[in-house]
PDB file of C-alpha atoms in Angstrom:
ATOM      1  CA  LEU M   1     206.538 129.181-231.858  1.00 66.00           C
ATOM      2  CA  LYS M   2     206.962 130.891-228.140  1.00 71.00           C
ATOM      3  CA  ILE M   3     210.435 128.747-227.883  1.00 79.00           C
ATOM      4  CA  THR M   4     212.913 129.991-230.568  1.00 81.00           C
ATOM      5  CA  ALA M   5     211.512 133.307-229.968  1.00 77.00           C
ATOM      6  CA  GLN M   6     212.815 133.173-226.130  1.00 82.00           C
ATOM      7  CA  ALA M   7     215.706 131.609-228.416  1.00 86.00           C
ATOM      8  CA  LEU M   8     216.154 134.031-230.489  1.00 84.00           C
ATOM      9  CA  ALA M   9     216.132 136.611-227.416  1.00 85.00           C
ATOM     10  CA  LEU M  10     218.992 134.702-226.312  1.00 88.00           C
ATOM     11  CA  GLY M  11     220.959 133.964-228.665  1.00 90.00           C
ATOM     12  CA  LEU M  12     221.371 137.731-229.465  1.00 88.00           C
ATOM     13  CA  VAL M  13     222.103 138.953-225.757  1.00 91.00           C
ATOM     14  CA  ALA M  14     224.394 135.080-225.478  1.00 92.00           C
ATOM     15  CA  GLY M  15     226.289 137.072-229.078  1.00 90.00           C
ATOM     16  CA  LEU M  16     226.068 141.203-227.527  1.00 89.00           C
ATOM     17  CA  LEU M  17     227.719 139.229-225.066  1.00 90.00           C
ATOM     18  CA  ALA M  18     230.497 137.942-227.342  1.00 90.00           C
ATOM     19  CA  LEU M  19     230.747 140.957-228.395  1.00 85.00           C
ATOM     20  CA  LEU M  20     231.710 143.434-225.238  1.00 86.00           C
ATOM     21  CA  VAL M  21     233.406 140.521-224.119  1.00 86.00           C
ATOM     22  CA  TRP M  22     235.433 140.757-227.606  1.00 83.00           C
ATOM     23  CA  GLN M  23     235.727 144.359-227.614  1.00 78.00           C
ATOM     24  CA  LEU M  24     237.140 144.420-223.678  1.00 77.00           C
ATOM     25  CA  GLY M  25     240.259 141.974-224.654  1.00 75.00           C
ATOM     26  CA  HIS M  26     240.826 143.870-227.950  1.00 71.00           C
ATOM     27  CA  GLN M  27     241.107 146.377-226.154  1.00 72.00           C
ATOM     28  CA  GLN M  28     245.998 148.583-226.489  1.00 75.00           C
ATOM     29  CA  HIS M  29     247.167 149.053-224.068  1.00 85.00           C
ATOM     30  CA  ALA M  30     251.012 150.831-223.771  1.00 90.00           C
ATOM     31  CA  PRO M  31     253.537 147.706-223.291  1.00 94.00           C
ATOM     32  CA  ALA M  32     254.706 147.473-220.325  1.00 95.00           C
ATOM     33  CA  VAL M  33     258.406 147.597-219.067  1.00 96.00           C
ATOM     34  CA  GLY M  34     259.604 144.085-220.196  1.00 96.00           C
ATOM     35  CA  ALA M  35     258.066 143.559-223.034  1.00 96.00           C
ATOM     36  CA  VAL M  36     258.789 143.824-226.211  1.00 97.00           C
ATOM     37  CA  ALA M  37     257.713 146.577-228.085  1.00 97.00           C
ATOM     38  CA  PRO M  38     255.181 145.855-231.260  1.00 96.00           C
ATOM     39  CA  THR M  39     256.695 145.508-234.412  1.00 96.00           C
ATOM     40  CA  PHE M  40     255.592 148.182-237.358  1.00 97.00           C
ATOM     41  CA  THR M  41     256.548 149.318-240.284  1.00 97.00           C
ATOM     42  CA  LEU M  42     256.052 152.575-240.758  1.00 97.00           C
ATOM     43  CA  HIS M  43     256.714 155.173-244.259  1.00 96.00           C
ATOM     44  CA  ARG M  44     259.440 157.620-243.435  1.00 96.00           C
ATOM     45  CA  LEU M  45     257.545 161.304-243.449  1.00 94.00           C
ATOM     46  CA  ASP M  46     261.348 163.003-244.590  1.00 81.00           C
ATOM     47  CA  GLY M  47     262.336 160.697-247.339  1.00 87.00           C
ATOM     48  CA  PRO M  48     260.892 157.426-250.133  1.00 91.00           C
ATOM     49  CA  GLY M  49     260.482 154.778-247.850  1.00 94.00           C
ATOM     50  CA  ASN M  50     259.660 152.857-245.379  1.00 96.00           C
ATOM     51  CA  VAL M  51     261.042 151.308-241.950  1.00 97.00           C
ATOM     52  CA  SER M  52     260.736 148.838-239.457  1.00 97.00           C
ATOM     53  CA  LEU M  53     261.008 148.670-235.942  1.00 97.00           C
ATOM     54  CA  ALA M  54     262.346 144.889-235.945  1.00 97.00           C
ATOM     55  CA  SER M  55     265.878 147.130-239.274  1.00 97.00           C
ATOM     56  CA  TYR M  56     266.961 148.672-235.490  1.00 97.00           C
ATOM     57  CA  ARG M  57     267.727 144.919-233.286  1.00 96.00           C
ATOM     58  CA  GLY M  58     271.015 145.709-232.047  1.00 96.00           C
ATOM     59  CA  LYS M  59     270.674 149.052-231.007  1.00 97.00           C
ATOM     60  CA  PRO M  60     268.749 151.254-228.459  1.00 97.00           C
ATOM     61  CA  VAL M  61     266.072 152.708-230.071  1.00 98.00           C
ATOM     62  CA  VAL M  62     264.442 155.724-228.051  1.00 98.00           C
ATOM     63  CA  LEU M  63     259.938 156.516-229.871  1.00 98.00           C
ATOM     64  CA  ASN M  64     258.704 159.746-229.413  1.00 98.00           C
ATOM     65  CA  PHE M  65     255.386 159.863-230.484  1.00 97.00           C
ATOM     66  CA  TRP M  66     253.841 162.889-231.250  1.00 97.00           C
ATOM     67  CA  ALA M  67     252.350 165.315-233.588  1.00 97.00           C
ATOM     68  CA  SER M  68     252.528 168.964-235.218  1.00 96.00           C
ATOM     69  CA  TRP M  69     249.833 170.480-233.662  1.00 95.00           C
ATOM     70  CA  CYS M  70     250.316 169.534-230.246  1.00 95.00           C
ATOM     71  CA  ASN M  71     252.824 172.522-228.369  1.00 94.00           C
ATOM     72  CA  PRO M  72     254.890 170.096-225.760  1.00 95.00           C
ATOM     73  CA  CYS M  73     255.497 168.479-228.683  1.00 96.00           C
ATOM     74  CA  LYS M  74     257.968 171.882-229.737  1.00 96.00           C
ATOM     75  CA  SER M  75     259.770 172.535-226.120  1.00 94.00           C
ATOM     76  CA  GLU M  76     260.488 168.822-226.588  1.00 96.00           C
ATOM     77  CA  ALA M  77     262.555 168.811-230.032  1.00 97.00           C
ATOM     78  CA  LYS M  78     264.660 171.548-229.293  1.00 95.00           C
ATOM     79  CA  VAL M  79     265.606 168.077-226.745  1.00 96.00           C
ATOM     80  CA  LEU M  80     265.172 165.785-228.843  1.00 97.00           C
ATOM     81  CA  GLU M  81     267.833 166.850-231.177  1.00 97.00           C
ATOM     82  CA  ARG M  82     270.254 168.380-228.583  1.00 96.00           C
ATOM     83  CA  ASP M  83     269.735 164.214-226.755  1.00 96.00           C
ATOM     84  CA  TRP M  84     269.609 162.742-230.936  1.00 96.00           C
ATOM     85  CA  SER M  85     273.249 164.808-231.172  1.00 96.00           C
ATOM     86  CA  SER M  86     275.048 163.456-227.907  1.00 94.00           C
ATOM     87  CA  TYR M  87     274.256 159.259-227.779  1.00 96.00           C
ATOM     88  CA  ARG M  88     273.661 158.223-231.737  1.00 95.00           C
ATOM     89  CA  SER M  89     277.945 158.135-230.993  1.00 95.00           C
ATOM     90  CA  ARG M  90     276.217 155.693-228.931  1.00 94.00           C
ATOM     91  CA  GLY M  91     274.856 153.434-231.355  1.00 95.00           C
ATOM     92  CA  VAL M  92     271.190 155.159-229.984  1.00 97.00           C
ATOM     93  CA  VAL M  93     269.023 155.022-232.256  1.00 97.00           C
ATOM     94  CA  PHE M  94     266.105 158.002-232.432  1.00 98.00           C
ATOM     95  CA  LEU M  95     262.763 157.617-234.423  1.00 98.00           C
ATOM     96  CA  GLY M  96     259.917 160.049-234.204  1.00 97.00           C
ATOM     97  CA  VAL M  97     256.501 158.585-235.014  1.00 97.00           C
ATOM     98  CA  ASP M  98     254.288 161.806-235.918  1.00 97.00           C
ATOM     99  CA  TYR M  99     250.372 160.587-235.552  1.00 92.00           C
ATOM    100  CA  HIS M 100     247.123 161.419-236.642  1.00 93.00           C
ATOM    101  CA  ASP M 101     248.738 164.655-238.610  1.00 95.00           C
ATOM    102  CA  LEU M 102     248.356 166.615-241.944  1.00 96.00           C
ATOM    103  CA  ALA M 103     252.595 164.666-243.148  1.00 95.00           C
ATOM    104  CA  SER M 104     252.477 168.307-244.608  1.00 95.00           C
ATOM    105  CA  ASP M 105     251.711 169.775-241.534  1.00 96.00           C
ATOM    106  CA  ALA M 106     254.166 167.270-239.833  1.00 97.00           C
ATOM    107  CA  ARG M 107     257.409 168.275-242.591  1.00 97.00           C
ATOM    108  CA  ARG M 108     257.460 171.650-242.108  1.00 96.00           C
ATOM    109  CA  PHE M 109     258.074 171.835-238.086  1.00 97.00           C
ATOM    110  CA  VAL M 110     260.139 169.004-238.962  1.00 97.00           C
ATOM    111  CA  SER M 111     262.170 171.221-241.389  1.00 97.00           C
ATOM    112  CA  HIS M 112     261.713 174.045-238.182  1.00 97.00           C
ATOM    113  CA  HIS M 113     262.523 172.622-235.643  1.00 97.00           C
ATOM    114  CA  ARG M 114     265.662 171.296-237.377  1.00 96.00           C
ATOM    115  CA  LEU M 115     265.277 167.753-236.744  1.00 97.00           C
ATOM    116  CA  THR M 116     267.919 165.068-238.059  1.00 96.00           C
ATOM    117  CA  PHE M 117     266.387 161.735-236.530  1.00 97.00           C
ATOM    118  CA  THR M 118     264.687 159.802-238.016  1.00 96.00           C
ATOM    119  CA  MET M 119     260.639 160.298-238.715  1.00 97.00           C
ATOM    120  CA  LEU M 120     258.146 158.264-239.778  1.00 97.00           C
ATOM    121  CA  GLU M 121     254.070 158.651-240.942  1.00 95.00           C
ATOM    122  CA  ASP M 122     251.220 157.190-238.257  1.00 95.00           C
ATOM    123  CA  GLY M 123     248.621 159.004-240.030  1.00 90.00           C
ATOM    124  CA  SER M 124     246.123 156.787-239.263  1.00 90.00           C
ATOM    125  CA  GLY M 125     247.155 156.303-235.698  1.00 90.00           C
ATOM    126  CA  ASN M 126     247.279 152.515-235.512  1.00 91.00           C
ATOM    127  CA  VAL M 127     250.404 151.335-234.783  1.00 95.00           C
ATOM    128  CA  THR M 128     250.318 155.450-232.165  1.00 93.00           C
ATOM    129  CA  GLY M 129     246.893 152.637-230.798  1.00 92.00           C
ATOM    130  CA  SER M 130     249.185 149.705-230.421  1.00 94.00           C
ATOM    131  CA  TYR M 131     251.431 151.087-228.078  1.00 96.00           C
ATOM    132  CA  GLY M 132     248.646 153.111-226.049  1.00 93.00           C
ATOM    133  CA  VAL M 133     249.143 156.377-227.027  1.00 93.00           C
ATOM    134  CA  SER M 134     246.511 158.801-225.806  1.00 83.00           C
ATOM    135  CA  GLN M 135     247.640 161.521-226.055  1.00 86.00           C
ATOM    136  CA  VAL M 136     250.903 163.504-227.344  1.00 91.00           C
ATOM    137  CA  PRO M 137     253.974 162.917-226.502  1.00 96.00           C
ATOM    138  CA  GLU M 138     255.089 160.411-225.602  1.00 97.00           C
ATOM    139  CA  THR M 139     258.133 158.289-225.242  1.00 97.00           C
ATOM    140  CA  TYR M 140     259.449 154.513-225.446  1.00 98.00           C
ATOM    141  CA  VAL M 141     262.755 153.970-224.517  1.00 98.00           C
ATOM    142  CA  LEU M 142     264.157 149.776-226.354  1.00 98.00           C
ATOM    143  CA  ASN M 143     266.491 147.957-225.720  1.00 97.00           C
ATOM    144  CA  ARG M 144     268.429 146.519-227.654  1.00 97.00           C
ATOM    145  CA  GLN M 145     266.508 143.148-227.630  1.00 96.00           C
ATOM    146  CA  GLY M 146     263.208 144.967-228.361  1.00 96.00           C
ATOM    147  CA  ARG M 147     261.933 145.611-225.090  1.00 97.00           C
ATOM    148  CA  VAL M 148     261.186 148.389-223.393  1.00 97.00           C
ATOM    149  CA  VAL M 149     263.217 150.338-220.982  1.00 97.00           C
ATOM    150  CA  ALA M 150     261.057 152.914-220.151  1.00 97.00           C
ATOM    151  CA  HIS M 151     257.876 155.106-220.509  1.00 96.00           C
ATOM    152  CA  LEU M 152     257.523 158.353-220.633  1.00 96.00           C
ATOM    153  CA  ALA M 153     254.005 160.099-220.852  1.00 94.00           C
ATOM    154  CA  GLY M 154     254.033 163.063-221.316  1.00 94.00           C
ATOM    155  CA  PRO M 155     256.890 165.224-222.581  1.00 96.00           C
ATOM    156  CA  ILE M 156     260.908 164.661-221.605  1.00 95.00           C
ATOM    157  CA  THR M 157     261.519 168.463-220.834  1.00 94.00           C
ATOM    158  CA  ASP M 158     259.416 167.513-218.092  1.00 92.00           C
ATOM    159  CA  PRO M 159     261.083 167.615-214.934  1.00 89.00           C
ATOM    160  CA  GLY M 160     259.485 164.265-213.564  1.00 87.00           C
ATOM    161  CA  PHE M 161     260.767 162.595-217.285  1.00 92.00           C
ATOM    162  CA  SER M 162     264.217 164.269-217.914  1.00 90.00           C
ATOM    163  CA  GLY M 163     266.429 162.381-214.701  1.00 93.00           C
ATOM    164  CA  GLN M 164     264.845 159.471-215.954  1.00 95.00           C
ATOM    165  CA  PHE M 165     264.573 159.653-219.511  1.00 96.00           C
ATOM    166  CA  ARG M 166     268.525 159.798-219.514  1.00 94.00           C
ATOM    167  CA  SER M 167     269.088 156.139-216.630  1.00 96.00           C
ATOM    168  CA  ALA M 168     266.180 154.580-219.087  1.00 96.00           C
ATOM    169  CA  ILE M 169     269.056 156.173-222.647  1.00 96.00           C
ATOM    170  CA  ALA M 170     271.475 154.387-219.815  1.00 95.00           C
ATOM    171  CA  LYS M 171     269.832 151.029-218.989  1.00 95.00           C
ATOM    172  CA  ALA M 172     269.398 150.435-222.961  1.00 95.00           C
ATOM    173  CA  VAL M 173     272.867 150.817-224.022  1.00 93.00           C
ATOM    174  CA  ALA M 174     274.463 149.239-220.488  1.00 88.00           C
TER     175      ALA M 174
ATOM    176  CA  VAL W   1     236.227 177.651-230.386  1.00 61.00           C
ATOM    177  CA  ILE W   2     236.402 181.481-230.661  1.00 70.00           C
ATOM    178  CA  LEU W   3     240.068 181.153-231.515  1.00 68.00           C
ATOM    179  CA  ARG W   4     239.304 178.204-234.469  1.00 73.00           C
ATOM    180  CA  PHE W   5     236.613 180.551-235.674  1.00 68.00           C
ATOM    181  CA  LEU W   6     239.569 183.262-236.283  1.00 70.00           C
ATOM    182  CA  ALA W   7     241.527 180.448-237.660  1.00 71.00           C
ATOM    183  CA  VAL W   8     239.160 179.469-239.830  1.00 68.00           C
ATOM    184  CA  ALA W   9     238.737 182.882-240.895  1.00 68.00           C
ATOM    185  CA  ALA W  10     241.320 183.398-241.174  1.00 68.00           C
ATOM    186  CA  ALA W  11     242.957 181.321-243.467  1.00 64.00           C
ATOM    187  CA  ALA W  12     240.065 181.814-245.319  1.00 61.00           C
ATOM    188  CA  LEU W  13     240.748 185.694-246.014  1.00 58.00           C
ATOM    189  CA  ALA W  14     244.587 184.436-247.452  1.00 60.00           C
ATOM    190  CA  PHE W  15     243.089 182.738-249.917  1.00 54.00           C
ATOM    191  CA  ALA W  16     240.161 184.696-251.012  1.00 53.00           C
ATOM    192  CA  GLY W  17     242.403 185.775-253.542  1.00 49.00           C
ATOM    193  CA  PRO W  18     243.106 182.955-256.033  1.00 49.00           C
ATOM    194  CA  ALA W  19     239.806 181.603-255.444  1.00 47.00           C
ATOM    195  CA  ALA W  20     238.028 184.197-256.871  1.00 56.00           C
ATOM    196  CA  ALA W  21     236.646 181.634-260.012  1.00 76.00           C
ATOM    197  CA  CYS W  22     236.124 177.813-259.936  1.00 86.00           C
ATOM    198  CA  ALA W  23     234.617 175.382-263.026  1.00 86.00           C
ATOM    199  CA  HIS W  24     232.672 173.819-260.650  1.00 87.00           C
ATOM    200  CA  PRO W  25     230.457 174.696-257.510  1.00 89.00           C
ATOM    201  CA  ARG W  26     232.303 175.174-255.007  1.00 91.00           C
ATOM    202  CA  THR W  27     232.223 172.733-252.040  1.00 94.00           C
ATOM    203  CA  SER W  28     231.436 174.250-248.221  1.00 95.00           C
ATOM    204  CA  LEU W  29     234.059 174.044-244.882  1.00 96.00           C
ATOM    205  CA  SER W  30     230.958 173.438-242.721  1.00 96.00           C
ATOM    206  CA  TYR W  31     229.734 171.067-245.628  1.00 96.00           C
ATOM    207  CA  LEU W  32     232.837 168.983-245.024  1.00 96.00           C
ATOM    208  CA  GLN W  33     233.406 169.488-241.157  1.00 96.00           C
ATOM    209  CA  GLY W  34     229.781 166.992-240.875  1.00 96.00           C
ATOM    210  CA  GLN W  35     231.842 164.389-243.545  1.00 95.00           C
ATOM    211  CA  VAL W  36     234.803 164.573-241.369  1.00 96.00           C
ATOM    212  CA  MET W  37     236.474 162.801-238.712  1.00 96.00           C
ATOM    213  CA  CYS W  38     238.467 164.676-236.405  1.00 95.00           C
ATOM    214  CA  PRO W  39     241.153 162.013-235.488  1.00 92.00           C
ATOM    215  CA  THR W  40     242.365 162.569-231.718  1.00 91.00           C
ATOM    216  CA  CYS W  41     238.491 163.177-230.885  1.00 90.00           C
ATOM    217  CA  HIS W  42     236.028 160.541-232.600  1.00 86.00           C
ATOM    218  CA  THR W  43     234.176 163.153-233.492  1.00 94.00           C
ATOM    219  CA  THR W  44     232.919 164.558-236.760  1.00 96.00           C
ATOM    220  CA  LEU W  45     235.420 168.095-237.299  1.00 97.00           C
ATOM    221  CA  ASP W  46     231.987 170.602-236.867  1.00 96.00           C
ATOM    222  CA  MET W  47     231.827 168.595-232.728  1.00 95.00           C
ATOM    223  CA  SER W  48     235.707 169.185-231.980  1.00 95.00           C
ATOM    224  CA  ASN W  49     237.574 172.084-231.045  1.00 92.00           C
ATOM    225  CA  SER W  50     240.849 170.033-230.658  1.00 94.00           C
ATOM    226  CA  PRO W  51     244.210 170.867-232.307  1.00 94.00           C
ATOM    227  CA  ALA W  52     244.595 167.920-234.166  1.00 94.00           C
ATOM    228  CA  ALA W  53     240.507 168.996-235.681  1.00 96.00           C
ATOM    229  CA  GLU W  54     241.651 173.032-236.791  1.00 95.00           C
ATOM    230  CA  ARG W  55     244.358 171.798-238.284  1.00 96.00           C
ATOM    231  CA  ILE W  56     242.405 169.487-240.582  1.00 97.00           C
ATOM    232  CA  ASP W  57     240.190 172.596-240.950  1.00 97.00           C
ATOM    233  CA  VAL W  58     242.831 174.755-242.039  1.00 97.00           C
ATOM    234  CA  PHE W  59     243.611 171.936-244.695  1.00 97.00           C
ATOM    235  CA  ILE W  60     240.306 172.125-246.037  1.00 97.00           C
ATOM    236  CA  SER W  61     239.508 175.393-246.407  1.00 97.00           C
ATOM    237  CA  LYS W  62     243.135 176.585-247.802  1.00 96.00           C
ATOM    238  CA  LYS W  63     241.765 173.059-250.787  1.00 96.00           C
ATOM    239  CA  ILE W  64     238.377 174.832-251.114  1.00 96.00           C
ATOM    240  CA  ASP W  65     240.116 178.605-252.443  1.00 95.00           C
ATOM    241  CA  ALA W  66     242.200 175.947-254.750  1.00 95.00           C
ATOM    242  CA  CYS W  67     238.501 174.433-256.055  1.00 95.00           C
ATOM    243  CA  TRP W  68     239.603 171.656-255.192  1.00 96.00           C
ATOM    244  CA  THR W  69     235.291 169.040-254.674  1.00 95.00           C
ATOM    245  CA  ALA W  70     234.339 167.432-252.292  1.00 96.00           C
ATOM    246  CA  GLN W  71     235.581 164.066-253.429  1.00 95.00           C
ATOM    247  CA  GLN W  72     239.039 165.439-254.110  1.00 96.00           C
ATOM    248  CA  ILE W  73     239.809 166.844-250.472  1.00 97.00           C
ATOM    249  CA  GLU W  74     237.816 163.499-249.006  1.00 96.00           C
ATOM    250  CA  ALA W  75     240.157 161.438-250.936  1.00 96.00           C
ATOM    251  CA  ALA W  76     243.081 163.649-249.766  1.00 96.00           C
ATOM    252  CA  LEU W  77     241.986 163.490-246.540  1.00 96.00           C
ATOM    253  CA  LYS W  78     241.960 159.995-246.247  1.00 95.00           C
ATOM    254  CA  ALA W  79     245.429 159.246-248.417  1.00 94.00           C
ATOM    255  CA  ASN W  80     246.786 160.717-244.746  1.00 95.00           C
ATOM    256  CA  TYR W  81     245.089 159.501-242.191  1.00 94.00           C
ATOM    257  CA  GLY W  82     243.577 156.065-243.488  1.00 92.00           C
ATOM    258  CA  ALA W  83     239.177 155.516-243.641  1.00 90.00           C
ATOM    259  CA  GLY W  84     238.632 156.509-240.796  1.00 90.00           C
ATOM    260  CA  ILE W  85     238.851 160.566-241.261  1.00 94.00           C
ATOM    261  CA  LEU W  86     235.546 159.781-243.162  1.00 94.00           C
ATOM    262  CA  ALA W  87     232.823 159.888-240.894  1.00 93.00           C
ATOM    263  CA  ALA W  88     231.026 157.765-243.910  1.00 87.00           C
ATOM    264  CA  PRO W  89     232.579 154.232-244.328  1.00 77.00           C
ATOM    265  CA  SER W  90     232.578 153.127-247.532  1.00 69.00           C
ATOM    266  CA  HIS W  91     229.943 151.836-250.388  1.00 71.00           C
ATOM    267  CA  LYS W  92     232.584 149.085-251.002  1.00 71.00           C
ATOM    268  CA  GLY W  93     233.328 145.565-249.661  1.00 74.00           C
ATOM    269  CA  PHE W  94     232.998 144.426-246.473  1.00 73.00           C
ATOM    270  CA  ASP W  95     231.919 148.772-245.330  1.00 73.00           C
ATOM    271  CA  LEU W  96     229.083 147.812-247.566  1.00 74.00           C
ATOM    272  CA  LEU W  97     226.954 145.923-244.490  1.00 79.00           C
ATOM    273  CA  ALA W  98     227.778 149.229-242.245  1.00 78.00           C
ATOM    274  CA  TRP W  99     224.440 150.230-244.942  1.00 78.00           C
ATOM    275  CA  TRP W 100     223.025 147.917-245.423  1.00 83.00           C
ATOM    276  CA  LEU W 101     222.749 145.796-241.871  1.00 86.00           C
ATOM    277  CA  PRO W 102     221.425 148.779-240.281  1.00 87.00           C
ATOM    278  CA  ILE W 103     217.949 148.366-242.598  1.00 89.00           C
ATOM    279  CA  ALA W 104     218.094 145.132-242.348  1.00 90.00           C
ATOM    280  CA  GLY W 105     217.243 145.622-238.842  1.00 90.00           C
ATOM    281  CA  VAL W 106     214.570 148.118-239.540  1.00 92.00           C
ATOM    282  CA  LEU W 107     213.243 145.919-241.592  1.00 92.00           C
ATOM    283  CA  GLY W 108     213.472 142.978-239.302  1.00 91.00           C
ATOM    284  CA  GLY W 109     212.446 145.292-236.268  1.00 92.00           C
ATOM    285  CA  ALA W 110     209.147 145.071-237.882  1.00 93.00           C
ATOM    286  CA  LEU W 111     207.828 142.010-239.574  1.00 92.00           C
ATOM    287  CA  VAL W 112     208.753 141.174-235.643  1.00 90.00           C
ATOM    288  CA  LEU W 113     206.054 143.997-234.401  1.00 92.00           C
ATOM    289  CA  ALA W 114     203.769 143.161-237.236  1.00 92.00           C
ATOM    290  CA  PHE W 115     203.518 139.287-236.094  1.00 90.00           C
ATOM    291  CA  GLY W 116     203.740 140.003-233.242  1.00 89.00           C
ATOM    292  CA  VAL W 117     199.762 142.293-233.607  1.00 90.00           C
ATOM    293  CA  TRP W 118     198.737 139.543-235.800  1.00 88.00           C
ATOM    294  CA  ARG W 119     198.846 136.736-233.130  1.00 86.00           C
ATOM    295  CA  TRP W 120     197.713 140.027-230.139  1.00 86.00           C
ATOM    296  CA  SER W 121     194.920 140.049-231.511  1.00 85.00           C
ATOM    297  CA  ARG W 122     194.269 136.848-232.987  1.00 82.00           C
ATOM    298  CA  ARG W 123     194.620 135.889-229.305  1.00 78.00           C
ATOM    299  CA  ARG W 124     191.337 138.436-228.169  1.00 70.00           C
ATOM    300  CA  GLU W 125     189.313 137.189-230.486  1.00 66.00           C
ATOM    301  CA  PRO W 126     186.210 135.486-229.762  1.00 62.00           C
ATOM    302  CA  ASP W 127     186.051 130.920-230.385  1.00 59.00           C
ATOM    303  CA  GLU W 128     183.492 130.354-231.961  1.00 58.00           C
ATOM    304  CA  PRO W 129     181.574 127.395-231.254  1.00 59.00           C
ATOM    305  CA  ASP W 130     182.213 124.430-234.460  1.00 59.00           C
ATOM    306  CA  GLU W 131     179.324 122.284-232.694  1.00 61.00           C
ATOM    307  CA  PRO W 132     177.406 122.625-229.213  1.00 62.00           C
ATOM    308  CA  THR W 133     178.732 121.674-226.503  1.00 62.00           C
ATOM    309  CA  ASP W 134     178.256 118.464-224.700  1.00 69.00           C
ATOM    310  CA  SER W 135     175.673 119.747-221.137  1.00 71.00           C
ATOM    311  CA  GLY W 136     177.687 115.990-219.378  1.00 77.00           C
ATOM    312  CA  LEU W 137     173.979 114.960-219.235  1.00 82.00           C
ATOM    313  CA  ASP W 138     172.978 110.905-220.283  1.00 85.00           C
ATOM    314  CA  GLU W 139     170.450 110.605-222.520  1.00 87.00           C
ATOM    315  CA  GLU W 140     166.991 110.413-220.530  1.00 88.00           C
ATOM    316  CA  THR W 141     168.228 113.119-218.042  1.00 89.00           C
ATOM    317  CA  GLU W 142     168.537 115.818-221.551  1.00 87.00           C
ATOM    318  CA  ARG W 143     164.883 113.892-223.224  1.00 88.00           C
ATOM    319  CA  ARG W 144     163.102 115.393-220.542  1.00 89.00           C
ATOM    320  CA  LEU W 145     164.283 118.875-219.480  1.00 88.00           C
ATOM    321  CA  ASP W 146     163.651 119.014-223.472  1.00 88.00           C
ATOM    322  CA  ASP W 147     160.434 118.401-223.365  1.00 89.00           C
ATOM    323  CA  LEU W 148     160.045 120.714-219.538  1.00 88.00           C
ATOM    324  CA  LEU W 149     161.477 123.199-220.495  1.00 88.00           C
ATOM    325  CA  ALA W 150     158.939 122.710-223.671  1.00 88.00           C
ATOM    326  CA  ARG W 151     156.255 122.877-221.395  1.00 85.00           C
ATOM    327  CA  PHE W 152     157.558 126.942-221.035  1.00 82.00           C
ATOM    328  CA  ASP W 153     157.366 127.983-225.552  1.00 74.00           C
TER     329      ASP W 153
END
C-alpha cells in the first residue's frame, strides 16, 4: 500500500512537470524576422465575409494590430491611411487587425479616422496571440512569400520606427 | 479609477431616461463586472481599470439601460470576444470538467485524508496478544519455576 501511495505521488509530480513543460512549449512567441508569418482567416470588420492571409501570397503585406481603446493607435491611424494611399499603387496590401475590441467601437473608430484599407476583427485575440502581440499597436511587414521582413512593436509614428517601417516596405516590395 | 468611475457614471446618466421601465428585474453593472473578464489583463472587470475594460463597462451600462438581461449581455460579449470573456466556464461539453474536477479533487482529498487518519489510529492501538507468549524455557525449567513461584502464593 505504501508503494502504491509513493507511486501515486510520483505520478502526480510527473504529471505536473509534464503540464509545466507543455505550457512552456506552447507559449506564443512573435514570429522572427525571416520566418513565415502565421496564417489566419478572420471576419471582415468593414463588411461581410472572411479574409485569409494566404490569399495575399505574392503581395507585400503590412499587418497592423490595433484597438479602438488604444490611444497611440489614434495618431497612427492617420499615418497608416496616408501610407496605404501612397503604397497601394505598388501592390502593397494593408490589413488592420482589430484586437480585443467591441466591433461597434472598432467600426466607429474606422469611420471616424476614415480608414479605407481592409479591416479584420479578432475579438478573441487568438490571431493576435499567434503573432505574440501583447500590446497594441504593433505592425508586421511581410514580403511576397509571406515571410516577416520587420516587426515593429509600437506605433509606426515613433521616431525610431518610421524609418524602419518605410525601409521594411521597400525591402518587401523588392 | 476616478476617470473610469466618471465614465461609467456619465454613461449611466446619459441612458437613464429611456431606461425607466423594464419588464424584468434589472441586472447590475457590479454583478456583471464579476462575471466578465478584462480581455487584455485576464482579471475580472471589477479588478481592472484598463482601457479595454472601461469600454466593456460602458457597453454593459448601455445594455442594462436598454433592459437587456445579464444572459443577453453575456451572450453578446461572448459573440464579440469569444467564450474566454466569461469568468465562469460554460456547463456544457469539455468546459464541464472545470466544474467537476475541483469537486472530484476535494472528494478525493477527503478520502485520502480519511484513509490516512484511519490507518494512523489503527497503528496506535496496542496489539492484544492472542496467545501467551513463548518464554523460551524448556518444559522442565518452566515446571520448576512454577513450583518455586507457587511457594509465594
